[in-house]
XYZ file of C-alpha atoms in Angstrom:
749
model
C 3.748 -83.593 -83.099
C 3.298 -82.580 -79.470
C 5.927 -82.129 -76.792
C 5.800 -80.220 -73.530
C 2.076 -79.652 -74.049
C 2.628 -77.467 -77.132
C 2.131 -78.451 -80.758
C 4.271 -77.090 -83.574
C 2.510 -74.583 -85.800
C 3.779 -76.588 -88.771
C 1.401 -79.380 -87.764
C -1.544 -77.155 -86.998
C -4.485 -76.485 -89.257
C -3.962 -73.714 -91.831
C -6.237 -71.343 -89.960
C -4.498 -71.858 -86.659
C -1.073 -71.551 -88.228
C -1.933 -68.374 -90.088
C -0.119 -66.154 -87.611
C 0.901 -68.836 -85.145
C 4.001 -69.132 -83.063
C 2.715 -72.407 -81.643
C -0.711 -73.926 -81.130
C -2.566 -75.960 -78.548
C -5.670 -77.288 -80.197
C -6.760 -74.304 -82.267
C -5.306 -71.708 -79.899
C -2.307 -69.632 -80.927
C 0.378 -69.596 -78.236
C 3.220 -67.082 -77.946
C 6.025 -66.397 -75.486
C 6.012 -62.612 -75.797
C 5.860 -62.284 -71.993
C 8.413 -65.056 -71.283
C 5.689 -67.623 -70.635
C 3.514 -69.617 -73.011
C 0.041 -68.076 -73.331
C -2.690 -67.444 -75.879
C -1.884 -64.677 -78.339
C -5.302 -63.158 -77.659
C -4.502 -62.928 -73.928
C -1.290 -60.914 -74.393
C -1.702 -57.126 -73.847
C 1.127 -56.360 -76.266
C 1.103 -55.570 -79.990
C 2.650 -58.754 -81.381
C 2.592 -60.519 -84.741
C 3.639 -64.173 -84.810
C 4.447 -66.671 -87.560
C 4.910 -70.403 -87.332
C 7.362 -72.241 -89.538
C 4.592 -73.342 -91.923
C 3.358 -69.758 -92.290
C 6.902 -68.636 -93.200
C 7.193 -71.374 -95.828
C 3.782 -70.527 -97.295
C 5.001 -66.949 -97.787
C 8.284 -67.996 -99.440
C 10.331 -66.467 -96.608
C 13.984 -67.334 -97.303
C 15.644 -64.769 -95.015
C 14.043 -63.306 -91.915
C 14.112 -59.709 -93.157
C 11.152 -60.731 -95.323
C 8.831 -60.949 -92.288
C 8.511 -57.156 -92.556
C 6.297 -57.670 -95.611
C 3.664 -59.251 -93.376
C 3.954 -57.144 -90.219
C 2.521 -53.625 -89.707
C 4.837 -50.685 -89.021
C 8.181 -52.436 -89.443
C 11.032 -51.956 -91.929
C 13.634 -54.711 -91.997
C 16.218 -54.147 -94.737
C 19.580 -55.672 -95.567
C 22.481 -54.075 -97.453
C 22.900 -51.264 -94.902
C 24.012 -48.013 -96.537
C 27.801 -47.557 -96.876
C 28.460 -51.201 -95.981
C 28.288 -53.345 -99.119
C 27.227 -56.257 -96.908
C 24.166 -58.333 -97.830
C 23.742 -59.570 -94.253
C 23.952 -56.129 -92.599
C 20.514 -55.275 -91.253
C 18.692 -52.018 -90.631
C 15.515 -52.505 -88.605
C 12.883 -49.938 -87.605
C 9.701 -50.595 -85.641
C 7.187 -47.752 -85.427
C 9.846 -45.367 -86.728
C 12.402 -46.332 -84.059
C 15.622 -48.118 -85.030
C 19.119 -47.577 -86.376
C 20.255 -46.945 -89.951
C 23.943 -47.726 -89.375
C 25.844 -51.022 -89.351
C 28.970 -49.748 -87.567
C 30.140 -51.424 -84.360
C 29.827 -48.179 -82.398
C 26.104 -47.916 -83.299
C 23.642 -49.972 -81.288
C 20.433 -51.338 -82.822
C 17.119 -49.925 -81.679
C 15.297 -53.237 -82.104
C 16.415 -56.277 -80.109
C 16.917 -59.700 -81.705
C 16.689 -62.855 -79.622
C 17.391 -66.295 -81.085
C 16.372 -69.099 -78.716
C 16.375 -66.530 -75.879
C 19.902 -65.291 -76.708
C 20.392 -61.593 -77.511
C 22.286 -60.783 -80.736
C 24.088 -57.475 -80.308
C 25.232 -56.525 -83.828
C 23.359 -55.650 -87.016
C 26.175 -57.271 -89.042
C 24.881 -60.749 -89.765
C 21.392 -59.666 -88.717
C 19.722 -60.847 -91.943
C 19.406 -64.496 -90.942
C 18.406 -67.455 -93.088
C 15.033 -69.076 -92.369
C 16.229 -72.629 -91.745
C 14.321 -75.012 -89.422
C 12.482 -72.150 -87.719
C 9.723 -73.026 -85.260
C 8.320 -69.507 -84.919
C 9.043 -65.793 -85.167
C 7.347 -63.182 -82.975
C 7.540 -59.426 -83.609
C 6.808 -57.265 -80.553
C 6.230 -53.561 -81.145
C 7.074 -50.858 -78.630
C 9.545 -50.821 -75.689
C 10.053 -54.278 -74.135
C 12.610 -53.669 -71.390
C 10.799 -55.249 -68.441
C 10.817 -58.799 -69.809
C 14.040 -59.191 -71.762
C 17.749 -59.259 -71.088
C 18.832 -56.276 -73.168
C 17.013 -52.993 -73.549
C 14.757 -52.943 -76.594
C 13.626 -49.367 -77.166
C 11.771 -49.873 -80.444
C 10.661 -53.482 -80.189
C 11.885 -57.055 -80.117
C 12.044 -59.891 -82.635
C 11.955 -63.348 -81.036
C 13.221 -66.173 -83.229
C 12.790 -69.721 -81.971
C 14.356 -72.605 -83.852
C 12.879 -76.100 -83.848
C 13.400 -78.024 -80.605
C 14.329 -81.715 -80.336
C 11.594 -84.292 -79.785
C 12.534 -86.873 -77.163
C 10.599 -89.822 -78.573
C 10.307 -89.774 -82.368
C 12.898 -90.280 -85.056
C 11.923 -87.889 -87.842
C 13.315 -85.501 -90.372
C 12.769 -83.309 -93.363
C 14.684 -82.605 -96.579
C 13.827 -79.827 -99.023
C 15.377 -78.748 -102.305
C 14.656 -75.553 -104.246
C 15.598 -74.542 -107.790
C 14.830 -71.141 -109.265
C 15.847 -67.855 -110.850
C 19.518 -66.893 -111.034
C 20.450 -70.573 -110.890
C 19.127 -70.838 -107.353
C 19.874 -74.165 -105.693
C 18.938 -74.442 -102.014
C 19.108 -77.631 -99.976
C 17.792 -77.711 -96.417
C 17.453 -80.596 -94.016
C 16.765 -81.490 -90.411
C 16.836 -84.761 -88.490
C 15.466 -85.490 -85.029
C 17.163 -88.317 -83.106
C 15.820 -89.636 -79.771
C 19.068 -90.547 -78.013
C 17.302 -91.950 -74.980
C 13.532 -92.048 -75.539
C 11.732 -89.907 -73.000
C 15.017 -88.564 -71.650
C 17.180 -86.974 -74.354
C 16.846 -85.937 -77.975
C 19.112 -84.356 -80.579
C 18.092 -82.217 -83.560
C 20.534 -81.328 -86.330
C 19.709 -78.827 -89.071
C 21.805 -77.863 -92.077
C 21.472 -75.887 -95.298
C 23.357 -74.856 -98.415
C 21.949 -71.747 -100.100
C 23.206 -70.666 -103.499
C 22.150 -68.365 -106.325
C 23.821 -65.984 -108.763
C 23.822 -62.241 -108.182
C 21.114 -60.122 -109.769
C 23.308 -57.111 -110.568
C 25.864 -57.498 -113.357
C 29.294 -55.870 -113.211
C 29.918 -54.732 -116.765
C 33.643 -54.221 -116.294
C 34.626 -57.751 -115.251
C 31.502 -59.797 -115.940
C 30.943 -60.578 -112.270
C 27.773 -60.075 -110.284
C 26.617 -58.528 -107.012
C 23.940 -59.729 -104.624
C 24.555 -63.459 -104.924
C 23.988 -66.132 -102.272
C 26.598 -68.667 -101.239
C 26.064 -69.709 -97.642
C 26.185 -72.866 -95.573
C 24.925 -73.358 -92.052
C 24.583 -76.092 -89.457
C 22.819 -76.117 -86.098
C 22.630 -78.766 -83.384
C 20.359 -78.784 -80.332
C 20.389 -81.321 -77.519
C 17.557 -81.526 -75.014
C 17.777 -83.521 -71.770
C 14.555 -83.763 -69.790
C 14.405 -86.435 -67.065
C 10.779 -87.412 -66.613
C 9.184 -86.060 -63.473
C 12.273 -84.085 -62.417
C 11.087 -80.648 -63.506
C 14.507 -80.185 -65.077
C 15.091 -79.297 -68.745
C 18.565 -78.797 -70.188
C 18.999 -77.385 -73.701
C 22.481 -77.222 -75.207
C 22.995 -75.870 -78.702
C 25.490 -74.574 -81.191
C 25.390 -73.129 -84.692
C 27.743 -72.042 -87.465
C 27.080 -69.975 -90.597
C 29.640 -69.451 -93.360
C 29.027 -67.117 -96.305
C 31.396 -66.317 -99.152
C 29.483 -63.935 -101.329
C 29.877 -60.865 -103.497
C 29.061 -57.333 -102.357
C 25.530 -56.098 -101.899
C 23.882 -54.781 -105.076
C 24.857 -51.241 -105.976
C 23.772 -48.807 -108.666
C 25.028 -45.328 -109.520
C 22.263 -42.714 -109.507
C 24.107 -39.433 -110.001
C 27.572 -37.978 -110.662
C 27.319 -34.241 -110.151
C 24.218 -34.096 -112.323
C 21.270 -34.003 -109.937
C 19.741 -31.316 -107.694
C 21.801 -31.088 -104.525
C 24.486 -33.328 -106.044
C 26.466 -30.902 -108.148
C 30.094 -30.691 -109.132
C 32.296 -30.228 -106.077
C 35.977 -29.379 -105.542
C 36.638 -33.083 -104.933
C 35.007 -34.218 -108.142
C 36.178 -31.252 -110.238
C 39.802 -31.479 -109.117
C 39.828 -35.260 -109.340
C 38.621 -35.137 -112.931
C 41.130 -32.392 -113.779
C 44.283 -33.695 -112.129
C 43.891 -37.414 -111.352
C 41.363 -39.172 -113.581
C 43.152 -38.419 -116.893
C 46.310 -40.100 -115.515
C 44.567 -43.390 -114.750
C 44.146 -44.619 -118.308
C 40.416 -45.169 -117.789
C 37.927 -44.125 -120.454
C 34.300 -43.551 -119.528
C 31.464 -44.872 -121.741
C 31.171 -41.413 -123.333
C 34.838 -41.506 -124.367
C 36.077 -39.063 -121.729
C 38.893 -39.909 -119.244
C 36.831 -38.671 -116.297
C 34.349 -39.831 -113.694
C 31.143 -38.535 -115.241
C 27.422 -39.339 -115.613
C 27.995 -41.752 -118.492
C 28.838 -44.367 -115.846
C 25.130 -44.319 -114.902
C 23.787 -47.461 -116.561
C 20.468 -47.804 -118.367
C 19.498 -50.751 -116.159
C 19.286 -50.548 -112.356
C 20.741 -54.062 -112.310
C 24.012 -53.161 -114.013
C 27.065 -51.327 -112.690
C 30.505 -50.231 -113.916
C 31.968 -50.903 -110.462
C 35.555 -52.101 -110.610
C 36.520 -52.199 -106.945
C 36.621 -55.154 -104.542
C 33.537 -57.355 -104.613
C 33.417 -59.393 -101.411
C 30.988 -60.139 -98.612
C 32.277 -62.824 -96.232
C 30.701 -63.839 -92.954
C 31.585 -66.382 -90.275
C 29.074 -66.495 -87.449
C 28.986 -69.097 -84.693
C 27.895 -69.566 -81.144
C 27.030 -71.945 -78.328
C 24.474 -71.704 -75.569
C 23.161 -73.620 -72.603
C 19.681 -73.111 -71.164
C 18.720 -74.807 -67.912
C 15.146 -74.650 -66.608
C 14.004 -76.048 -63.282
C 10.428 -76.103 -62.050
C 10.026 -75.278 -58.383
C 6.368 -75.668 -57.496
C 4.490 -73.018 -59.451
C 7.697 -71.226 -60.448
C 10.381 -71.877 -63.044
C 13.997 -70.834 -62.667
C 15.870 -70.477 -65.947
C 19.531 -69.821 -66.685
C 20.548 -68.681 -70.198
C 24.293 -68.760 -70.881
C 25.671 -67.963 -74.341
C 28.823 -67.104 -76.241
C 28.819 -65.818 -79.821
C 31.536 -64.879 -82.295
C 31.331 -62.960 -85.559
C 33.906 -62.271 -88.258
C 32.977 -60.342 -91.393
C 34.669 -58.827 -94.418
C 32.666 -56.678 -96.800
C 33.541 -54.173 -99.516
C 31.791 -51.418 -101.380
C 32.534 -49.482 -104.572
C 30.597 -46.318 -103.833
C 31.478 -44.560 -107.093
C 30.409 -47.576 -109.190
C 33.196 -46.986 -111.689
C 36.734 -48.256 -112.443
C 38.129 -45.176 -110.651
C 39.117 -45.315 -106.972
C 37.130 -42.293 -105.893
C 34.845 -43.596 -103.137
C 35.496 -47.147 -101.985
C 35.396 -48.768 -98.542
C 36.413 -52.073 -97.000
C 35.564 -53.361 -93.529
C 37.054 -56.232 -91.539
C 34.949 -56.666 -88.422
C 35.261 -59.032 -85.487
C 33.043 -59.333 -82.454
C 32.511 -61.679 -79.567
C 29.902 -61.546 -76.863
C 29.118 -63.380 -73.660
C 25.758 -63.151 -71.920
C 24.302 -64.616 -68.755
C 20.662 -64.215 -67.870
C 18.682 -65.548 -64.915
C 14.889 -65.589 -64.940
C 12.300 -66.552 -62.403
C 8.747 -66.894 -63.706
C 5.706 -68.129 -61.901
C 2.336 -67.501 -60.345
C 0.862 -67.222 -56.864
C -2.448 -66.845 -55.022
C -4.376 -69.194 -57.325
C -2.826 -67.607 -60.403
C -4.064 -64.125 -59.487
C -0.421 -62.990 -59.550
C 1.919 -63.835 -62.422
C 5.460 -62.577 -62.370
C 8.777 -62.434 -64.202
C 12.017 -61.487 -62.453
C 15.363 -61.358 -64.196
C 18.985 -60.348 -64.076
C 21.209 -59.840 -67.109
C 24.952 -59.592 -67.682
C 26.402 -58.873 -71.108
C 29.970 -58.362 -72.287
C 31.242 -57.777 -75.806
C 34.367 -56.650 -77.607
C 34.422 -55.698 -81.267
C 36.831 -54.246 -83.795
C 36.458 -52.650 -87.204
C 39.611 -52.449 -89.331
C 38.617 -50.446 -92.375
C 39.862 -48.389 -95.270
C 38.152 -45.393 -96.791
C 39.667 -44.881 -100.254
C 38.368 -41.400 -100.972
C 39.606 -39.289 -103.884
C 42.797 -41.335 -104.126
C 45.509 -39.339 -105.878
C 44.451 -35.890 -104.718
C 46.818 -34.052 -102.401
C 46.390 -30.790 -100.477
C 45.289 -28.203 -101.232
C 43.332 -29.732 -104.130
C 41.823 -32.443 -101.907
C 40.482 -30.155 -99.239
C 37.100 -28.533 -98.984
C 37.061 -27.670 -95.351
C 38.737 -29.853 -92.712
C 38.912 -33.292 -94.281
C 41.532 -35.966 -94.943
C 40.480 -37.807 -98.121
C 41.818 -41.353 -97.668
C 42.323 -43.034 -94.307
C 43.128 -46.315 -92.596
C 40.647 -46.791 -89.752
C 40.823 -48.836 -86.554
C 37.824 -48.763 -84.225
C 37.523 -50.835 -81.069
C 34.624 -51.058 -78.658
C 34.391 -52.724 -75.266
C 30.843 -52.882 -73.904
C 29.377 -54.146 -70.666
C 25.721 -54.176 -69.682
C 24.110 -54.990 -66.325
C 20.383 -55.025 -65.768
C 17.688 -56.114 -63.361
C 14.102 -56.294 -64.521
C 10.736 -57.534 -63.420
C 7.063 -57.541 -64.291
C 4.028 -58.470 -62.244
C 0.446 -59.023 -63.418
C -2.103 -58.831 -60.602
C -5.767 -59.718 -61.044
C -7.498 -57.093 -58.917
C -10.959 -58.542 -59.450
C -12.032 -61.275 -61.856
C -11.234 -60.267 -65.465
C -9.483 -57.016 -64.444
C -5.721 -56.984 -63.901
C -2.937 -54.477 -63.556
C 0.612 -54.788 -64.929
C 3.573 -53.302 -63.050
C 7.061 -53.547 -64.516
C 10.434 -51.944 -63.980
C 13.983 -52.148 -65.239
C 17.308 -50.745 -64.136
C 20.083 -50.646 -66.729
C 23.773 -49.807 -66.406
C 25.664 -49.773 -69.699
C 29.391 -49.041 -69.907
C 31.123 -48.350 -73.195
C 34.853 -47.924 -73.913
C 35.663 -46.785 -77.433
C 39.024 -46.345 -79.192
C 39.494 -44.734 -82.595
C 42.829 -44.736 -84.465
C 43.063 -43.127 -87.900
C 46.021 -42.863 -90.273
C 46.226 -40.779 -93.468
C 46.987 -42.932 -96.477
C 49.040 -40.325 -98.357
C 51.764 -39.937 -95.718
C 50.920 -42.628 -93.096
C 50.588 -39.951 -90.415
C 48.374 -40.868 -87.489
C 45.974 -37.966 -86.958
C 43.555 -39.563 -84.485
C 44.334 -41.814 -81.516
C 41.774 -41.391 -78.789
C 40.058 -43.566 -76.190
C 36.877 -42.494 -74.456
C 34.553 -44.169 -71.998
C 31.190 -43.523 -70.414
C 28.539 -45.236 -68.311
C 24.852 -44.816 -69.057
C 22.250 -45.653 -66.402
C 18.474 -45.562 -66.549
C 15.331 -46.694 -64.712
C 12.451 -47.522 -67.048
C 8.956 -48.483 -65.833
C 5.929 -50.129 -67.416
C 2.298 -49.794 -66.302
C -0.757 -51.478 -67.730
C -4.439 -52.094 -67.185
C -6.055 -55.153 -68.768
C -9.755 -56.014 -68.923
C -10.726 -59.504 -70.106
C -14.366 -58.810 -70.960
C -14.817 -62.395 -72.085
C -12.633 -65.297 -73.136
C -12.543 -63.844 -76.648
C -12.261 -60.119 -75.889
C -9.304 -58.313 -74.284
C -9.100 -54.544 -73.814
C -5.829 -53.094 -72.562
C -3.955 -49.844 -72.020
C -0.293 -49.407 -71.136
C 2.513 -46.946 -70.551
C 6.123 -47.996 -71.122
C 9.530 -46.394 -71.386
C 12.469 -47.439 -73.536
C 16.154 -46.557 -73.369
C 19.136 -46.996 -75.682
C 22.667 -46.292 -74.491
C 24.745 -43.443 -75.863
C 28.095 -43.765 -77.580
C 30.864 -42.124 -79.560
C 31.295 -41.063 -83.169
C 33.561 -43.509 -84.951
C 34.114 -41.826 -88.326
C 36.498 -38.916 -87.710
C 38.128 -37.655 -90.908
C 40.215 -34.763 -89.589
C 41.037 -34.817 -85.860
C 40.275 -36.418 -82.498
C 37.779 -33.674 -81.680
C 35.337 -35.353 -84.042
C 35.080 -38.392 -81.740
C 32.247 -36.753 -79.855
C 30.020 -38.411 -77.276
C 26.289 -38.617 -77.893
C 23.734 -39.224 -75.152
C 21.224 -42.055 -74.734
C 17.861 -41.777 -76.421
C 14.555 -42.365 -74.627
C 11.048 -43.295 -75.693
C 7.805 -42.973 -73.758
C 4.901 -44.866 -75.293
C 1.193 -44.820 -74.459
C -0.726 -47.680 -76.066
C -4.289 -48.968 -76.061
C -5.575 -52.036 -77.815
C -8.358 -54.521 -78.388
C -7.925 -58.213 -79.170
C -11.061 -60.040 -80.181
C -12.276 -63.287 -81.700
C -15.706 -63.635 -83.227
C -17.963 -66.240 -84.816
C -16.583 -69.235 -82.926
C -12.997 -68.215 -83.622
C -13.352 -67.919 -87.421
C -12.709 -64.144 -87.245
C -9.877 -62.500 -85.329
C -9.365 -58.727 -85.109
C -6.534 -57.076 -83.182
C -6.194 -53.295 -82.968
C -3.544 -51.173 -81.236
C -3.184 -47.381 -81.131
C -0.166 -45.598 -79.696
C 1.450 -42.252 -78.979
C 5.207 -41.964 -78.349
C 7.444 -39.141 -77.172
C 10.916 -39.728 -78.593
C 13.780 -37.681 -77.128
C 17.498 -37.289 -77.838
C 17.099 -39.191 -81.096
C 20.449 -40.595 -82.219
C 20.442 -39.463 -85.822
C 23.115 -41.015 -88.036
C 24.353 -38.697 -90.777
C 26.489 -40.388 -93.436
C 27.157 -37.808 -96.135
C 30.933 -38.147 -96.564
C 32.841 -36.167 -95.459
C 30.051 -35.322 -92.999
C 29.723 -38.510 -90.953
C 28.531 -38.463 -87.363
C 25.860 -39.383 -84.831
C 24.194 -36.668 -82.779
C 21.212 -36.318 -80.454
C 19.801 -34.065 -83.078
C 16.091 -33.992 -82.420
C 12.996 -34.869 -80.446
C 9.872 -36.246 -82.010
C 6.336 -37.463 -81.555
C 5.008 -40.626 -83.125
C 1.321 -41.426 -83.414
C -0.110 -44.458 -85.115
C -2.169 -47.598 -85.101
C -2.065 -51.217 -86.245
C -4.932 -53.388 -87.374
C -4.630 -57.118 -88.048
C -7.323 -59.607 -88.954
C -7.608 -63.259 -89.925
C -10.875 -64.526 -91.431
C -11.851 -68.080 -92.245
C -15.400 -67.917 -93.656
C -15.075 -71.450 -95.028
C -12.850 -74.408 -94.224
C -11.127 -74.103 -97.605
C -10.556 -70.322 -97.542
C -8.450 -68.073 -95.271
C -7.935 -64.325 -95.595
C -5.619 -62.109 -93.574
C -4.842 -58.410 -93.619
C -2.666 -55.985 -91.691
C -2.594 -52.196 -91.741
C -0.055 -49.959 -90.064
C -0.224 -46.161 -89.856
C 2.563 -43.860 -88.638
C 2.578 -40.102 -88.157
C 6.159 -39.399 -87.070
C 7.240 -35.773 -86.718
C 10.170 -33.834 -85.337
C 9.082 -31.372 -82.659
C 12.533 -29.878 -82.091
C 15.869 -29.867 -83.908
C 19.150 -29.322 -82.109
C 22.714 -28.974 -83.305
C 25.617 -31.257 -84.017
C 28.171 -31.968 -81.322
C 31.150 -30.493 -83.191
C 31.933 -27.703 -85.669
C 31.803 -30.047 -88.691
C 28.520 -31.671 -87.638
C 25.916 -29.858 -89.702
C 22.452 -31.373 -89.372
C 20.632 -31.984 -92.662
C 17.173 -31.802 -91.062
C 14.477 -29.259 -90.207
C 11.155 -29.527 -88.421
C 9.629 -30.368 -91.799
C 11.905 -33.379 -92.340
C 10.532 -36.907 -92.215
C 11.742 -39.852 -90.160
C 13.969 -42.341 -91.940
C 12.467 -45.776 -92.796
C 9.049 -44.801 -91.406
C 6.412 -45.029 -94.167
C 3.070 -43.523 -93.224
C 1.204 -46.612 -94.424
C 2.135 -50.297 -94.483
C -0.536 -52.662 -95.769
C -0.414 -56.422 -96.254
C -3.109 -58.787 -97.452
C -3.107 -62.518 -98.074
C -5.541 -65.151 -99.276
C -5.191 -68.922 -99.133
C -7.349 -71.519 -100.856
C -6.974 -75.156 -99.902
C -8.691 -78.122 -101.565
C -8.639 -81.584 -99.981
C -8.792 -84.285 -102.640
C -10.469 -87.676 -102.366
C -7.182 -89.617 -102.437
C -5.909 -87.876 -99.307
C -3.788 -85.305 -101.117
C -4.407 -81.564 -101.096
C -3.703 -78.472 -103.183
C -3.003 -75.061 -101.641
C -2.752 -71.721 -103.445
C -1.612 -68.605 -101.600
C -1.399 -64.993 -102.780
C 0.197 -62.139 -100.766
C 0.396 -58.437 -101.505
C 2.353 -55.833 -99.518
C 2.173 -52.068 -100.005
C 4.298 -49.238 -98.595
C 3.724 -45.515 -98.887
C 6.639 -43.097 -99.338
C 9.914 -44.150 -97.673
C 12.875 -41.873 -96.954
C 16.115 -43.853 -96.853
C 18.343 -41.186 -95.264
C 17.888 -38.543 -92.597
C 18.282 -35.757 -95.172
C 15.254 -37.079 -97.103
C 17.300 -36.921 -100.314
C 14.762 -37.104 -103.178
C 16.994 -39.240 -105.373
C 16.918 -42.153 -102.884
C 13.293 -41.721 -101.783
C 10.739 -44.376 -102.700
C 7.400 -42.820 -103.597
C 5.621 -45.986 -102.541
C 5.402 -49.441 -104.028
C 3.755 -52.855 -103.813
C 5.057 -56.424 -103.907
C 3.042 -59.443 -105.076
C 3.997 -63.042 -104.176
C 2.277 -66.344 -104.941
C 2.729 -70.044 -104.128
C 1.019 -73.203 -105.377
C 1.662 -76.400 -103.399
C 0.549 -80.002 -103.832
C 0.886 -82.489 -100.971
C 0.751 -86.137 -101.945
C -1.349 -88.770 -100.142
C 0.282 -89.667 -96.870
C 1.407 -86.020 -96.458
C 5.092 -86.891 -96.626
C 5.915 -85.211 -99.943
C 5.065 -81.633 -100.937
C 5.763 -80.122 -104.354
C 5.511 -76.360 -104.815
C 5.966 -73.603 -107.389
C 6.259 -69.973 -106.358
C 6.938 -66.467 -107.592
C 8.112 -63.361 -105.764
C 7.795 -59.717 -106.808
C 5.587 -60.898 -109.662
C 4.963 -57.362 -110.930
C 8.751 -56.791 -111.158
C 8.499 -53.686 -108.991
C 11.619 -51.547 -108.722
C 12.331 -50.373 -105.186
C 15.197 -49.303 -102.924
C 16.609 -51.321 -100.048
C 19.096 -48.627 -99.047
C 20.896 -45.630 -100.503
C 23.449 -42.934 -99.849
C 24.022 -39.401 -101.082
C 27.277 -37.468 -100.742
C 26.889 -33.949 -102.066
C 30.540 -33.216 -101.201
C 31.663 -35.973 -103.578
C 28.892 -35.328 -106.067
C 27.671 -38.925 -105.908
C 24.472 -40.816 -105.182
C 24.163 -44.603 -105.040
C 21.487 -47.135 -104.147
C 20.835 -50.808 -103.590
C 17.693 -52.102 -105.293
C 15.569 -54.969 -104.045
C 15.338 -58.291 -105.822
C 13.493 -58.339 -109.183
C 10.827 -60.849 -110.219
C 11.867 -64.431 -109.427
C 10.370 -67.897 -109.693
C 11.168 -71.206 -108.083
C 10.108 -74.799 -107.600
C 10.658 -76.949 -104.536
C 10.219 -80.485 -103.302
C 10.079 -81.429 -99.628
C 10.078 -84.877 -98.059
C 9.466 -85.542 -94.390
C 9.849 -88.809 -92.546
């Protein structure tokens, strides 16, 4: 199905769709530089997937793309949150491990050209997706918002102006999974206007059992709808896209498991735990599994998928937005306006002690709205020797976090104190952000096949932050402070690109990234803890080769990079030590290798390898007297495994009756992963692998496809996130999904 000169990857051949965003003939097209061009012509490290490639890999939520992309970690269930949809994303060791509204992500997400500002709700469902593109390294000279670590571009399916068509798919599987997805394309006025409506209902039971009340954690119960209208008068050069979407989730908390209660190295008995067990726990009428009326290690279950948690068990999300995109062709240039409004409301809870006691529990009620306006001018001049992108960006958001931290409930001074700390608090955080930016990039062909890239960006970010905290025991307000700051930065990009032949590109580039500073939003004693941290910066040198061989049946892309990372915003969440500080500088070296081979029409093989050597080169100090850094020069970066490896093989057999059978096998491997800045051994993965498979049969006529699939077939046990609080003597973790199976049927018309 072709429109606008570009064919959907879903309709491309398997080889072309292997890593395709879109295809034209057998060429893979991407929009990584804000214009449609061949993937092999783009001097940027980018991995792209078409909708068919996502389906072939059983991708249900977009965090799963990390399994097939070098040097990226994309995890849900952010530590301390209890929210399934709360994302933590790192590209080449650069990202953010905190979900809080005062923490800004280090990797930018764009859905249909619209920037999504918050990590809450960042784990999106893969429903009617046209393509996903993962760009690694700073991308500030082409996109609205600064993207210091990288950018993830998500493009949903676009209306077709001429054909009435649709697709319905149902899935049944483990944990009583029942998913129904559908999309319909309606030509309102053939050749002039078309409407596409997508919807889904996604449901499955949780995979962690709550032994106390028989409930579960980690379930799915979400519904979504999206509508997109395209108006494109023939011959006018004008394209108008209007869209809206709504997602509603009413789920249980993210999976949680208790790892230690004062019985592991570095997690010993503390005054909080000792005094709580002596003076409070025996008065609660709660008996531990070992018969004692205390919070003790017997609450650690034999199975990682069981918990004694007795606290609130909720994870609600309402996410909606509307956008209008107007493009107008003016000769060889295109002027585009991107206007969008988005609104988020979330409620999520966490029982951090995983017991019937109220010793370490949190609840968060978050709201956020954002408005963005972006103008872009793209085009070419001088017989296409110059290609350019110019843009301006305005962004405004307001967000609030109304939270409770139920910590050591029942303890009163002096038994509750171990240094300056107020155990249980009511929290109100408000942030008011504004961003202005101008950016541009020019590619100039100096001589045939040799071009230079010049890019620049100016950013002005203003942040106003208010923190109000009230002690639960006496309702005394001990923090009420408002602070503001403006952060400005000029960031350039330089590149040299040599197109040795149509199938060989050699490039080198230098780019700078910038992420605004902010304010600590977790004070537990006084207003002095609401300290200001500075922006972080990244300077990256990259060189790469993109090549196709043997008439396009072999593709090999290689990128090597060196980054200087300064004023790193390290998030320390070790209650009662919770803060962000520009604690270190680092150097990151690495490479990425990706290949797709099709030695025969019926067989396709792909592989990707990522290597990271991320090291601290200096360690500073916290910004306040209670901010003690848990790192040294020997510490490792969080969520930055040294090796990420993915391999996949696909066998397809065309049958005589016009049907076909496809079998696909994927394996992903990670080396050691540290899930907190302190590199706590108890929540460190020593490395693991995940094996997925899918068998699909498409009936004659190609309208009906039946499939059976399995994920994590080896039933590997691995962490998604974790948290250690030595002061409370507790360690907890969220494990990834166990082995699952499913069957599906899809019908298109």
